[in-house]
PDB file of N, CA and C in Angstrom:
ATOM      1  N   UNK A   1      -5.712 -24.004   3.542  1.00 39.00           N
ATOM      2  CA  UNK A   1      -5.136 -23.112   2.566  1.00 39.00           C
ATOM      3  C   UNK A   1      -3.640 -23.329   2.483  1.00 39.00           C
ATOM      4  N   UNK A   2      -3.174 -23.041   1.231  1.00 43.00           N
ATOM      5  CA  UNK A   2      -1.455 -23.590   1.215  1.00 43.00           C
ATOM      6  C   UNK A   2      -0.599 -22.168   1.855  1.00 43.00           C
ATOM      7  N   UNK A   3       0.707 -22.465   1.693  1.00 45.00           N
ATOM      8  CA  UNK A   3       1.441 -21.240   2.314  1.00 45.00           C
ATOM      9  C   UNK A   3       1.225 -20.017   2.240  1.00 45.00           C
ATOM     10  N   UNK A   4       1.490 -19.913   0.397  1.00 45.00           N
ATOM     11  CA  UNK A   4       1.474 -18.405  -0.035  1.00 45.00           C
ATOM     12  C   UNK A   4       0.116 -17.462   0.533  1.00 45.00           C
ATOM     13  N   UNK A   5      -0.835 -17.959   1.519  1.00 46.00           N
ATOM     14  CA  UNK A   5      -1.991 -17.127   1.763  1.00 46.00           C
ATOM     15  C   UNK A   5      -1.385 -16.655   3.339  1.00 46.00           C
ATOM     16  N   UNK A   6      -0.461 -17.219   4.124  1.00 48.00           N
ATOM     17  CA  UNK A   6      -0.052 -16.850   4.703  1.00 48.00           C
ATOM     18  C   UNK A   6       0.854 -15.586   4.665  1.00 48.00           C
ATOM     19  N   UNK A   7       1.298 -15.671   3.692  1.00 54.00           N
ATOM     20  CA  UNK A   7       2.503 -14.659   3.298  1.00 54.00           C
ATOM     21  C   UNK A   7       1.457 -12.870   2.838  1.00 54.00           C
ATOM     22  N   UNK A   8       0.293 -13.059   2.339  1.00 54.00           N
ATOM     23  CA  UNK A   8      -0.256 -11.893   2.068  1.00 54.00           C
ATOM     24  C   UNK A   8      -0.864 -11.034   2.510  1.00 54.00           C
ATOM     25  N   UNK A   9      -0.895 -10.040   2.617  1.00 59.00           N
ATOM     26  CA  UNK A   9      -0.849  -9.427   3.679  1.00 59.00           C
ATOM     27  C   UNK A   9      -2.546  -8.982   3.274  1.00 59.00           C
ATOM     28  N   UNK A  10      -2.928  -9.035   4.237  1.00 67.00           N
ATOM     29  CA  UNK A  10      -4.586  -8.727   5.008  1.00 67.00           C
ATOM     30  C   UNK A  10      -5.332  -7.425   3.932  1.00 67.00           C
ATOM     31  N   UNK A  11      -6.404  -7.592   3.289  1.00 66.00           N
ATOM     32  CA  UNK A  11      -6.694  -6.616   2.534  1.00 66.00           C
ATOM     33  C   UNK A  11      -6.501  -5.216   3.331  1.00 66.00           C
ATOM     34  N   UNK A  12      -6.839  -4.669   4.492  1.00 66.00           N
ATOM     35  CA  UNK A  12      -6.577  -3.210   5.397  1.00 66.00           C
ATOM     36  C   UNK A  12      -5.551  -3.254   5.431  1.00 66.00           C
ATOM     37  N   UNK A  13      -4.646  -4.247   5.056  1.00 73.00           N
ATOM     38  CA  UNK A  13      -3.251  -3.388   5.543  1.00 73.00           C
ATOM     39  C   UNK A  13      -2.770  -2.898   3.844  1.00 73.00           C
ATOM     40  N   UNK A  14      -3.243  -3.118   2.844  1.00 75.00           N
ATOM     41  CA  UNK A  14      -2.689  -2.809   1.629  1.00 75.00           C
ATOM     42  C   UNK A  14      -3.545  -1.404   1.188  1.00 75.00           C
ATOM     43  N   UNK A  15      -2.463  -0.839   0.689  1.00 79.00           N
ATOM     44  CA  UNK A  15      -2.888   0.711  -0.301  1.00 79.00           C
ATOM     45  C   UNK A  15      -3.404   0.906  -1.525  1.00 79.00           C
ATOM     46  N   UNK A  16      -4.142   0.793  -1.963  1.00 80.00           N
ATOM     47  CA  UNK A  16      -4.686   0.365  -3.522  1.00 80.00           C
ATOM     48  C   UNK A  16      -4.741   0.918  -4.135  1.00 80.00           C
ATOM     49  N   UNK A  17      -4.501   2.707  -3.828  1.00 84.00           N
ATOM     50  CA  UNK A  17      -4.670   4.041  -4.338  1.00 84.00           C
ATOM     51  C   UNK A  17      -3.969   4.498  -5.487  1.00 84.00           C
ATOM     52  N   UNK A  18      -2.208   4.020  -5.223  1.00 82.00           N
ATOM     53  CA  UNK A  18      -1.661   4.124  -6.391  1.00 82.00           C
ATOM     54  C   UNK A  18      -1.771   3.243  -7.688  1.00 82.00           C
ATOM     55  N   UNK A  19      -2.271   1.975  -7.494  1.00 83.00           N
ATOM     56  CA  UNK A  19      -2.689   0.930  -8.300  1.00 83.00           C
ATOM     57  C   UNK A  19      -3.475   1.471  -9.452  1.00 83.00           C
ATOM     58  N   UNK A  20      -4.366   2.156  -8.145  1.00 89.00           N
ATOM     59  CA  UNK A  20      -5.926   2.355  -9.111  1.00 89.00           C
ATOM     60  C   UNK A  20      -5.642   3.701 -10.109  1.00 89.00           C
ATOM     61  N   UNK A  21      -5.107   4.548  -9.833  1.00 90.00           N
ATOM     62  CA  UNK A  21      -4.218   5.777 -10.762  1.00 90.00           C
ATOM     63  C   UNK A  21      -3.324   4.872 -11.986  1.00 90.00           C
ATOM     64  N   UNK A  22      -2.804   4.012 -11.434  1.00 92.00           N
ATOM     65  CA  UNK A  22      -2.017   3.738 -12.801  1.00 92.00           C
ATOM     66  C   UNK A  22      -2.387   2.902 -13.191  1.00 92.00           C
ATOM     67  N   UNK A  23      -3.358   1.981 -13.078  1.00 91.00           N
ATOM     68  CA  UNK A  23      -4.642   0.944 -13.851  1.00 91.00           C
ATOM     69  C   UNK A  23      -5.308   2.059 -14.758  1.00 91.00           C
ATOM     70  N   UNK A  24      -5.699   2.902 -14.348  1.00 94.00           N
ATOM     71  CA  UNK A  24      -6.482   4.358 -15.059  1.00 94.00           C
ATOM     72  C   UNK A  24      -5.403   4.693 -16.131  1.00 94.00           C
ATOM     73  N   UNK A  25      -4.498   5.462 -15.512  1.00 94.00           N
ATOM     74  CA  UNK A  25      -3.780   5.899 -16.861  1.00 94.00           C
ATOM     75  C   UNK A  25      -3.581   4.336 -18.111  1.00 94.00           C
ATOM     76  N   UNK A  26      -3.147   3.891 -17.355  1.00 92.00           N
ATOM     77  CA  UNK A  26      -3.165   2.599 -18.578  1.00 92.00           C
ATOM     78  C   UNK A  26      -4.507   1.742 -19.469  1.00 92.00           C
ATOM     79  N   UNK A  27      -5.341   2.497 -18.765  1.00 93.00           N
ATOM     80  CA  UNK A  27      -6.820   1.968 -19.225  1.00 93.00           C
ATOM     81  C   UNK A  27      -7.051   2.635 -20.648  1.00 93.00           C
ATOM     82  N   UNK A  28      -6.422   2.673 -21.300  1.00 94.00           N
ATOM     83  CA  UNK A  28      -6.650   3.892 -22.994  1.00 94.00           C
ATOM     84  C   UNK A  28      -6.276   3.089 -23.694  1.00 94.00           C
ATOM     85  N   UNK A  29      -6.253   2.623 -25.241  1.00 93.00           N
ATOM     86  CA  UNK A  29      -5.471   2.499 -26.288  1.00 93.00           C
ATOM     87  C   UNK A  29      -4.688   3.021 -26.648  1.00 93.00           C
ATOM     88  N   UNK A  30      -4.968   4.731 -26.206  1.00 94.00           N
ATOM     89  CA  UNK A  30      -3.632   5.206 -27.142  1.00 94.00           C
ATOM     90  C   UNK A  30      -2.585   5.380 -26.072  1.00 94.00           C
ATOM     91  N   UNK A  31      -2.453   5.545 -24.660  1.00 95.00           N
ATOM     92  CA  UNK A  31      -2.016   5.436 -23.647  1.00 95.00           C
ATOM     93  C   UNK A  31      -1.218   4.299 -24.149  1.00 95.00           C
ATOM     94  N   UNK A  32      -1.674   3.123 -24.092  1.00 94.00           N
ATOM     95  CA  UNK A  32      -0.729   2.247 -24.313  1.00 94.00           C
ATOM     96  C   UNK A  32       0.394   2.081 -25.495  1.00 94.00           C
ATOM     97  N   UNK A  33      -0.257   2.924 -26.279  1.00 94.00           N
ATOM     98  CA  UNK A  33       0.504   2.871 -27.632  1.00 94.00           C
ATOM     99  C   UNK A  33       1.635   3.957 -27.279  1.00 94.00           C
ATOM    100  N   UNK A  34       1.342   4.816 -26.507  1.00 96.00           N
ATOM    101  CA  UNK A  34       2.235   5.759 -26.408  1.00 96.00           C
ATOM    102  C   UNK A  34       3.841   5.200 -25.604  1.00 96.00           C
ATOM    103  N   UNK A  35       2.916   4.326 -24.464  1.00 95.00           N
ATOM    104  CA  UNK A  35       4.146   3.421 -23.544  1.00 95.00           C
ATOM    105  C   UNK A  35       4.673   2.636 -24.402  1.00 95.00           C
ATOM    106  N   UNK A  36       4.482   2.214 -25.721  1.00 94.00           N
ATOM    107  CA  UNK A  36       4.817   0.885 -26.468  1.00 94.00           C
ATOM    108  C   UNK A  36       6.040   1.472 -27.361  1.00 94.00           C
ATOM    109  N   UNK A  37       5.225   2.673 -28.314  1.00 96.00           N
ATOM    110  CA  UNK A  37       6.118   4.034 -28.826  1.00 96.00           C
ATOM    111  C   UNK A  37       7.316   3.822 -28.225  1.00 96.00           C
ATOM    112  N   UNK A  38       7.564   4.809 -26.438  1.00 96.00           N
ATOM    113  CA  UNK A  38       8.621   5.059 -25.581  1.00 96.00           C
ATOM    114  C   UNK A  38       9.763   3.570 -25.607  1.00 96.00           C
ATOM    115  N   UNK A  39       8.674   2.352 -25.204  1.00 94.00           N
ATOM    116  CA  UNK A  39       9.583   1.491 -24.841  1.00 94.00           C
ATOM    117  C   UNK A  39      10.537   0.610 -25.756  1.00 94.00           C
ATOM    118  N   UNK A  40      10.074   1.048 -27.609  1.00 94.00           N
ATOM    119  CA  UNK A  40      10.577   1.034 -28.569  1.00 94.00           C
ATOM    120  C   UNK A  40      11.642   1.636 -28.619  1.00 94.00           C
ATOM    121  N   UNK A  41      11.511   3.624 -28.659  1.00 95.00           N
ATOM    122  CA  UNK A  41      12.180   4.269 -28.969  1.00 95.00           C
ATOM    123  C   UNK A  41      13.307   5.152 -28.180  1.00 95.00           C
ATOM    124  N   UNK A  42      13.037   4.680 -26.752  1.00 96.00           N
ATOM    125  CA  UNK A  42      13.564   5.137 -25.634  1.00 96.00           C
ATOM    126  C   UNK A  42      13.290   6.946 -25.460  1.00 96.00           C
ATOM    127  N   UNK A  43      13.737   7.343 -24.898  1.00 97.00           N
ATOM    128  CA  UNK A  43      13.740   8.983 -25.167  1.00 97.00           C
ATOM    129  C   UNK A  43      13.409   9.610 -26.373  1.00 97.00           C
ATOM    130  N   UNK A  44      12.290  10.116 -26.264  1.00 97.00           N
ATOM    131  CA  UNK A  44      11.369  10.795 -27.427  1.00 97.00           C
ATOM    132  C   UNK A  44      10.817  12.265 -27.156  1.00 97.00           C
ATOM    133  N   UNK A  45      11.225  12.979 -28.197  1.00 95.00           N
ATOM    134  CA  UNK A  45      11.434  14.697 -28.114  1.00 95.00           C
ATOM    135  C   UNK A  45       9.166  14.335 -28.437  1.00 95.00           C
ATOM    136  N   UNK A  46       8.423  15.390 -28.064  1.00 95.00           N
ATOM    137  CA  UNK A  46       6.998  15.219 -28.255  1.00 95.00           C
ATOM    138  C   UNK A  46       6.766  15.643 -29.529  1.00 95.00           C
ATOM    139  N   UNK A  47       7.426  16.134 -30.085  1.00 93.00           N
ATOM    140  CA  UNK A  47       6.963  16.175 -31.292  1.00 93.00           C
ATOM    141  C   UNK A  47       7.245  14.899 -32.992  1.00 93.00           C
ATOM    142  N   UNK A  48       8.389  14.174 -32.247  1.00 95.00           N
ATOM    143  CA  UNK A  48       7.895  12.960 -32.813  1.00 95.00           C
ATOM    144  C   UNK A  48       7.144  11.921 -32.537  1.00 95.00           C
ATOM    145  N   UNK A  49       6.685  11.996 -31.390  1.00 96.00           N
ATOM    146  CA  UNK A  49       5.496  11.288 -30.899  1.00 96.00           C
ATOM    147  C   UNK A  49       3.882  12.004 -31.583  1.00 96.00           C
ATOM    148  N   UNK A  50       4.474  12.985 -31.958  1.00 94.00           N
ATOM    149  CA  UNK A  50       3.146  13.840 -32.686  1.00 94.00           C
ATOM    150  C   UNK A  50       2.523  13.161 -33.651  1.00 94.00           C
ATOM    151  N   UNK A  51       3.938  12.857 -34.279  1.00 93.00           N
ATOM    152  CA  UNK A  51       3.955  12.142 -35.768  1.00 93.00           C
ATOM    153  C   UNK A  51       3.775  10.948 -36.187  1.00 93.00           C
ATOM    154  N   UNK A  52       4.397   9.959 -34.992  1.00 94.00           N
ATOM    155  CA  UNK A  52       4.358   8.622 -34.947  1.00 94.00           C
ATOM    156  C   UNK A  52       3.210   7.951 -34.591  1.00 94.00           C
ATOM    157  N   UNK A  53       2.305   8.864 -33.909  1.00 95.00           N
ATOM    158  CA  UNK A  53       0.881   8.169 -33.445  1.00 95.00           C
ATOM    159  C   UNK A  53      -0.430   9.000 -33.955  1.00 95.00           C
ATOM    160  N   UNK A  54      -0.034   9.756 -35.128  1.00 93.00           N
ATOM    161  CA  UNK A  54      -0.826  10.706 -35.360  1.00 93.00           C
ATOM    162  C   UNK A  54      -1.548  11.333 -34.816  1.00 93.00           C
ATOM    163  N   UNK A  55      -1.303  11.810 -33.344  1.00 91.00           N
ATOM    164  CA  UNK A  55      -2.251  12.127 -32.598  1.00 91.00           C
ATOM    165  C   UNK A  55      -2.399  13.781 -32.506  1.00 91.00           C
ATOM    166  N   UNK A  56      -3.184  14.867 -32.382  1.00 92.00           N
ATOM    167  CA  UNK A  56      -3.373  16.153 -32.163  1.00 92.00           C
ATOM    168  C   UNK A  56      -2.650  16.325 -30.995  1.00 92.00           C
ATOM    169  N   UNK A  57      -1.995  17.474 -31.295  1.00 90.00           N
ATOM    170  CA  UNK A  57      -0.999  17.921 -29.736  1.00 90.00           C
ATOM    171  C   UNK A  57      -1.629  17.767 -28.862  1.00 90.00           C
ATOM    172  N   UNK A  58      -2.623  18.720 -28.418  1.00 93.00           N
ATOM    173  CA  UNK A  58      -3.633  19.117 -27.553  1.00 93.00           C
ATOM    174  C   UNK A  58      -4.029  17.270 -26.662  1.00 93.00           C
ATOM    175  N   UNK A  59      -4.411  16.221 -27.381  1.00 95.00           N
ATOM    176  CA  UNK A  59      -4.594  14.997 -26.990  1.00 95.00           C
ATOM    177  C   UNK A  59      -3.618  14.238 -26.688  1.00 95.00           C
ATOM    178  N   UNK A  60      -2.448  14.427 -27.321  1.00 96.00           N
ATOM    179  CA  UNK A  60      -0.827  13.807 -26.737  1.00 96.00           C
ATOM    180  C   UNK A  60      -0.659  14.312 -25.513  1.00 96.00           C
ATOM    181  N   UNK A  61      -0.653  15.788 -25.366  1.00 95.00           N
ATOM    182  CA  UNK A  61       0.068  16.414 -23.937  1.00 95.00           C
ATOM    183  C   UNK A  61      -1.201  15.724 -22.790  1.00 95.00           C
ATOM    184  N   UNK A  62      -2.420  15.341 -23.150  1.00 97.00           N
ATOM    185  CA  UNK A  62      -3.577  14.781 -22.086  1.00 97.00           C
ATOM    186  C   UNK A  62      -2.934  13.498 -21.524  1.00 97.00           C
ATOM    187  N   UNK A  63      -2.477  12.950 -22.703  1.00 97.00           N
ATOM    188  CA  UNK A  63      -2.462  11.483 -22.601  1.00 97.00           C
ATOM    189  C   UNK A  63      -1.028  11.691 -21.641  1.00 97.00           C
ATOM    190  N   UNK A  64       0.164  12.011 -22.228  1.00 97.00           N
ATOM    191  CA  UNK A  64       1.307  12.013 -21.590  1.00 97.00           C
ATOM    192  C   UNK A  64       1.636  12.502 -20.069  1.00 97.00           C
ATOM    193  N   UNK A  65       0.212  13.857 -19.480  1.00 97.00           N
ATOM    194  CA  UNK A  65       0.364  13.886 -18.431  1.00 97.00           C
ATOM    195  C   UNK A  65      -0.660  12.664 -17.348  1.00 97.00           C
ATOM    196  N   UNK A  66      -1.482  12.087 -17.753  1.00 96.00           N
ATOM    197  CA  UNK A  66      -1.931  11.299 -17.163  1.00 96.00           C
ATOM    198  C   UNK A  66      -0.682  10.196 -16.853  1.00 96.00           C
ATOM    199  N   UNK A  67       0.392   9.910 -17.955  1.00 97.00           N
ATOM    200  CA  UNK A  67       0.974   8.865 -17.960  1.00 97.00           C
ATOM    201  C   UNK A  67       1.712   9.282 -16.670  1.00 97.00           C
ATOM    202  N   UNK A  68       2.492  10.549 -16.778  1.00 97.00           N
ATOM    203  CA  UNK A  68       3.688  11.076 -16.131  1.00 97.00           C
ATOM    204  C   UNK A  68       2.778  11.158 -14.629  1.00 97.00           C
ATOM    205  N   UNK A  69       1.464  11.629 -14.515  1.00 95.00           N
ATOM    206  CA  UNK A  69       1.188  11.850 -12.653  1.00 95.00           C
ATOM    207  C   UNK A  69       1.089  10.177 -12.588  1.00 95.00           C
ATOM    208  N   UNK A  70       1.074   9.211 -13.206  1.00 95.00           N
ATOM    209  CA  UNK A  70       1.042   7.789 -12.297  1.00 95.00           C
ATOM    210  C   UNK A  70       2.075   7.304 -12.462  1.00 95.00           C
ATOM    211  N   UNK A  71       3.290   7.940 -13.072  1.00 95.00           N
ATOM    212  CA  UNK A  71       4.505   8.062 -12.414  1.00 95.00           C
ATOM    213  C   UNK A  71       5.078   6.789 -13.583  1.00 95.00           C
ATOM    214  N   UNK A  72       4.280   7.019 -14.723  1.00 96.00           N
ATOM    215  CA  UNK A  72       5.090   5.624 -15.549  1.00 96.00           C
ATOM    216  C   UNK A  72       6.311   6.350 -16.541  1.00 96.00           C
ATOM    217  N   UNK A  73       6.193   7.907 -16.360  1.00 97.00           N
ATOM    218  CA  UNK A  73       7.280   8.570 -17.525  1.00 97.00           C
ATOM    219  C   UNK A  73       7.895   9.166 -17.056  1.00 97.00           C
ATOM    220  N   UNK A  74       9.096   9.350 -17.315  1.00 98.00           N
ATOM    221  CA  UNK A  74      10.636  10.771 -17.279  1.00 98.00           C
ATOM    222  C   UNK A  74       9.980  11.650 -18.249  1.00 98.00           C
ATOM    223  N   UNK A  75      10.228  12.900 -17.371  1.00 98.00           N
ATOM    224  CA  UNK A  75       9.981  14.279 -18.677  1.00 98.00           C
ATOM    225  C   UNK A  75      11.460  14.918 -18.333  1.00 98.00           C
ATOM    226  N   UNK A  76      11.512  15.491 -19.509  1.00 98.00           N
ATOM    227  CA  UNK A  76      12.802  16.368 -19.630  1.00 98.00           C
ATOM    228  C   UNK A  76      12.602  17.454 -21.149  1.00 98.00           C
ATOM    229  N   UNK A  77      12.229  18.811 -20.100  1.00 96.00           N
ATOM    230  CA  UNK A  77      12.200  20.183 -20.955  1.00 96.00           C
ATOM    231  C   UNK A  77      13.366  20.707 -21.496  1.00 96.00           C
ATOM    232  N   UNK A  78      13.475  20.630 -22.602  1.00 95.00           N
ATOM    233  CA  UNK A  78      15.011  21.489 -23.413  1.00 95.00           C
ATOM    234  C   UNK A  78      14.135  22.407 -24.349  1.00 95.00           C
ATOM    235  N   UNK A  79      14.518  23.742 -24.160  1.00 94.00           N
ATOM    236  CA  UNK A  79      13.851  24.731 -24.466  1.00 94.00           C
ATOM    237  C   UNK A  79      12.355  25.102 -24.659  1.00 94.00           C
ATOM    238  N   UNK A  80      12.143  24.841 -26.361  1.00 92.00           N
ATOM    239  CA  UNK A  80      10.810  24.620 -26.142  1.00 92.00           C
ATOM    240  C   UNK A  80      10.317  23.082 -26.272  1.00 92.00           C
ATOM    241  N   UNK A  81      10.932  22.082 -26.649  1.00 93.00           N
ATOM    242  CA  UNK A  81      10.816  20.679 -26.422  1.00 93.00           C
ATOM    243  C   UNK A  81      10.625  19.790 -25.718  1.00 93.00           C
ATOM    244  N   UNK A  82       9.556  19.037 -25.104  1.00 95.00           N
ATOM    245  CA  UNK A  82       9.672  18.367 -23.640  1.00 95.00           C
ATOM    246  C   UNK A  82       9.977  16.872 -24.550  1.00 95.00           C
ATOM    247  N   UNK A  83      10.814  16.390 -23.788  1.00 97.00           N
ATOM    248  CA  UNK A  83      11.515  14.694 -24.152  1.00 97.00           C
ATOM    249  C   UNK A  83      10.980  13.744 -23.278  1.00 97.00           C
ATOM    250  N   UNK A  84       9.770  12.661 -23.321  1.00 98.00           N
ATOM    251  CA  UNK A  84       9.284  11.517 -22.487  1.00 98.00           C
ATOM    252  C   UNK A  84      10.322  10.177 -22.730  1.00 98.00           C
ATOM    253  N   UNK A  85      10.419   9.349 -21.600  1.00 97.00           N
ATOM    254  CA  UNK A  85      11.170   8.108 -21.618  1.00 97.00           C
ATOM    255  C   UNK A  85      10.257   7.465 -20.825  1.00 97.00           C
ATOM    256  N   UNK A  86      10.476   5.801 -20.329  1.00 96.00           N
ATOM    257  CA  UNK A  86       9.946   5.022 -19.580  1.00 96.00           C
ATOM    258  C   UNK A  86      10.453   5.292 -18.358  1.00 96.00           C
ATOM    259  N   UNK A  87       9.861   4.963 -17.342  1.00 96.00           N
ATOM    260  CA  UNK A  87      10.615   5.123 -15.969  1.00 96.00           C
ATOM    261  C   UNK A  87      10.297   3.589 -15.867  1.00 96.00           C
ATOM    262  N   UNK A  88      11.502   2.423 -16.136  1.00 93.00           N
ATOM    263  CA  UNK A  88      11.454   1.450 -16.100  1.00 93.00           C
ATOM    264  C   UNK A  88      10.846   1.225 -14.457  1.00 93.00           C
ATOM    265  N   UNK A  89      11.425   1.334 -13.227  1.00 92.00           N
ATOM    266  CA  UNK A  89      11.570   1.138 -12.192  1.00 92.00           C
ATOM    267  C   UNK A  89       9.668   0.868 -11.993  1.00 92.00           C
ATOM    268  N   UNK A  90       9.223   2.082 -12.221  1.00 91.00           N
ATOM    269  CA  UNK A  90       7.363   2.204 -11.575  1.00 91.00           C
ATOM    270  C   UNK A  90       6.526   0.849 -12.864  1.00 91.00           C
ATOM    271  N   UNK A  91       7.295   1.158 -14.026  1.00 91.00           N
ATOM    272  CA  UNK A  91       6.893  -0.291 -14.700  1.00 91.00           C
ATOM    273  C   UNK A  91       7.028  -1.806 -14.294  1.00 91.00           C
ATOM    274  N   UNK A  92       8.283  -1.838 -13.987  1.00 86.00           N
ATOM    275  CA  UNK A  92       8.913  -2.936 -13.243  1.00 86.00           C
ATOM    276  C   UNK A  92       7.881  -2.914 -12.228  1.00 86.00           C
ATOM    277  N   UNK A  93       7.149  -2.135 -11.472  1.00 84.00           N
ATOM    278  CA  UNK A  93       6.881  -2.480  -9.907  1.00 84.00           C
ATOM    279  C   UNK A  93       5.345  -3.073 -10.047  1.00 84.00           C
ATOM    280  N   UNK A  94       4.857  -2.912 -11.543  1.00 84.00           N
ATOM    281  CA  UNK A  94       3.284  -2.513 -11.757  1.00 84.00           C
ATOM    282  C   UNK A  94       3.709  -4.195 -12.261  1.00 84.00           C
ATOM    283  N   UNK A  95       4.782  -4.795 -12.997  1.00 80.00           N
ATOM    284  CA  UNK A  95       4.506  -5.761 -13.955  1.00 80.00           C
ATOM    285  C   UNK A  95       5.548  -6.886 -12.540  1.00 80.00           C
ATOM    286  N   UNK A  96       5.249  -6.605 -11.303  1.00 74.00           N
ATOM    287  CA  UNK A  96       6.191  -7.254  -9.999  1.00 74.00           C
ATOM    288  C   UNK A  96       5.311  -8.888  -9.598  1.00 74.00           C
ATOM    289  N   UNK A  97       6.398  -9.628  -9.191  1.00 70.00           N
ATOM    290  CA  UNK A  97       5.228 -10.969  -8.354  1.00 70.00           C
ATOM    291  C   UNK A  97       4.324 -10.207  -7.308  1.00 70.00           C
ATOM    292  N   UNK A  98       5.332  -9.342  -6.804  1.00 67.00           N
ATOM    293  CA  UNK A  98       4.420  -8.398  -5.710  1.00 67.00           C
ATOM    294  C   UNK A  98       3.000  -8.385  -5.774  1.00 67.00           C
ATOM    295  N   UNK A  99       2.557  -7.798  -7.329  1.00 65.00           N
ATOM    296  CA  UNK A  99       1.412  -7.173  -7.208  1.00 65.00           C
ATOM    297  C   UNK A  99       0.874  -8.560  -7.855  1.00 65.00           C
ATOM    298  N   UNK A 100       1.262  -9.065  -8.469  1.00 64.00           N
ATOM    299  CA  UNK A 100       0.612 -10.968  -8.953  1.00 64.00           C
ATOM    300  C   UNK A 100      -0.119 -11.208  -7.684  1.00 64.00           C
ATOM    301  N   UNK A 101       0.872 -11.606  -6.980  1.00 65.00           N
ATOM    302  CA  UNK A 101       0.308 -12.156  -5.811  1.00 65.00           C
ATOM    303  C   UNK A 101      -1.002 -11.673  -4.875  1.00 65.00           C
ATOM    304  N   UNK A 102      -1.012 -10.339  -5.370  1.00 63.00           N
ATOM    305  CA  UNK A 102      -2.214 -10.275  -4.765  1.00 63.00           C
ATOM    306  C   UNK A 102      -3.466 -10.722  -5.256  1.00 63.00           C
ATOM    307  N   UNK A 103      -3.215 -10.829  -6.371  1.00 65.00           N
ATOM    308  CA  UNK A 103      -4.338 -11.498  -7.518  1.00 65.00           C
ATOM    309  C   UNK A 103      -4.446 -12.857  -7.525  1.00 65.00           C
ATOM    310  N   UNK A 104      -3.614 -13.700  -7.219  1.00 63.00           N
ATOM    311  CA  UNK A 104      -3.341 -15.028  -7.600  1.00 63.00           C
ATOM    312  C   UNK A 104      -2.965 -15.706  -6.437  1.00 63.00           C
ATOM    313  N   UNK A 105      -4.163 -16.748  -6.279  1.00 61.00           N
ATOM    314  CA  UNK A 105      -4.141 -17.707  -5.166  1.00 61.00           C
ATOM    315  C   UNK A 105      -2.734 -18.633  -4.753  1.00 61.00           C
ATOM    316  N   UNK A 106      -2.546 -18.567  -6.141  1.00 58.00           N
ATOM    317  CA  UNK A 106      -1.138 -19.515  -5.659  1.00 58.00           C
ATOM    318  C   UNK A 106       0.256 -19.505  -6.893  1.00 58.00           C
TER     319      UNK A 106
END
């Protein structure tokens, strides 16, 4: 076997738990459209996200908290308005060689 199998670390020693939460939230169409929306428009009040994806409130606020518990969104409440952004950082970590590598022999 070449190097890089040396370097990876032993399936028991890896955590897969948070993976599998944010493989889930990202497993939707409109989920994704919503991250695509954000990463367009940066900071977005929810009610133009209402508009922009035509989606029913009630099914936006589903979608957006699935996004936000796997930790891919910033929320920020101003009065009655909640404002979503990307949390580049947990994106960055999901789209990492890190997690390649566990997939990919070489």
């Amino acid at each position: 076997m070449g190097d890089n199998h040396a370097i990876l670390p032993n399936d028991g020693e890896i955590d897969y738990s948070g993976y599998v939460q944010q493989f889930k939230a990202l497993a939707d169409e409109g989920r994704l459209r919503i991250m695509n929306v954000l990463t367009r428009n940066g900071k977005t009040c929810v009610c133009d996200l209402e508009a922009e994806l035509g989606l029913p409130q009630s099914k936006l606020s589903y979608h957006l908290k699935l996004l936000l518990q796997a930790g891919f969104l910033h929320k920020e409440t101003k009065g009655t308005w909640s404002y979503y952004w990307i949390n580049e950082t947990v994106v960055n970590d999901v789209l990492s060689e890190e997690l390649c590598c566990l997939f990919r022999p070489n």
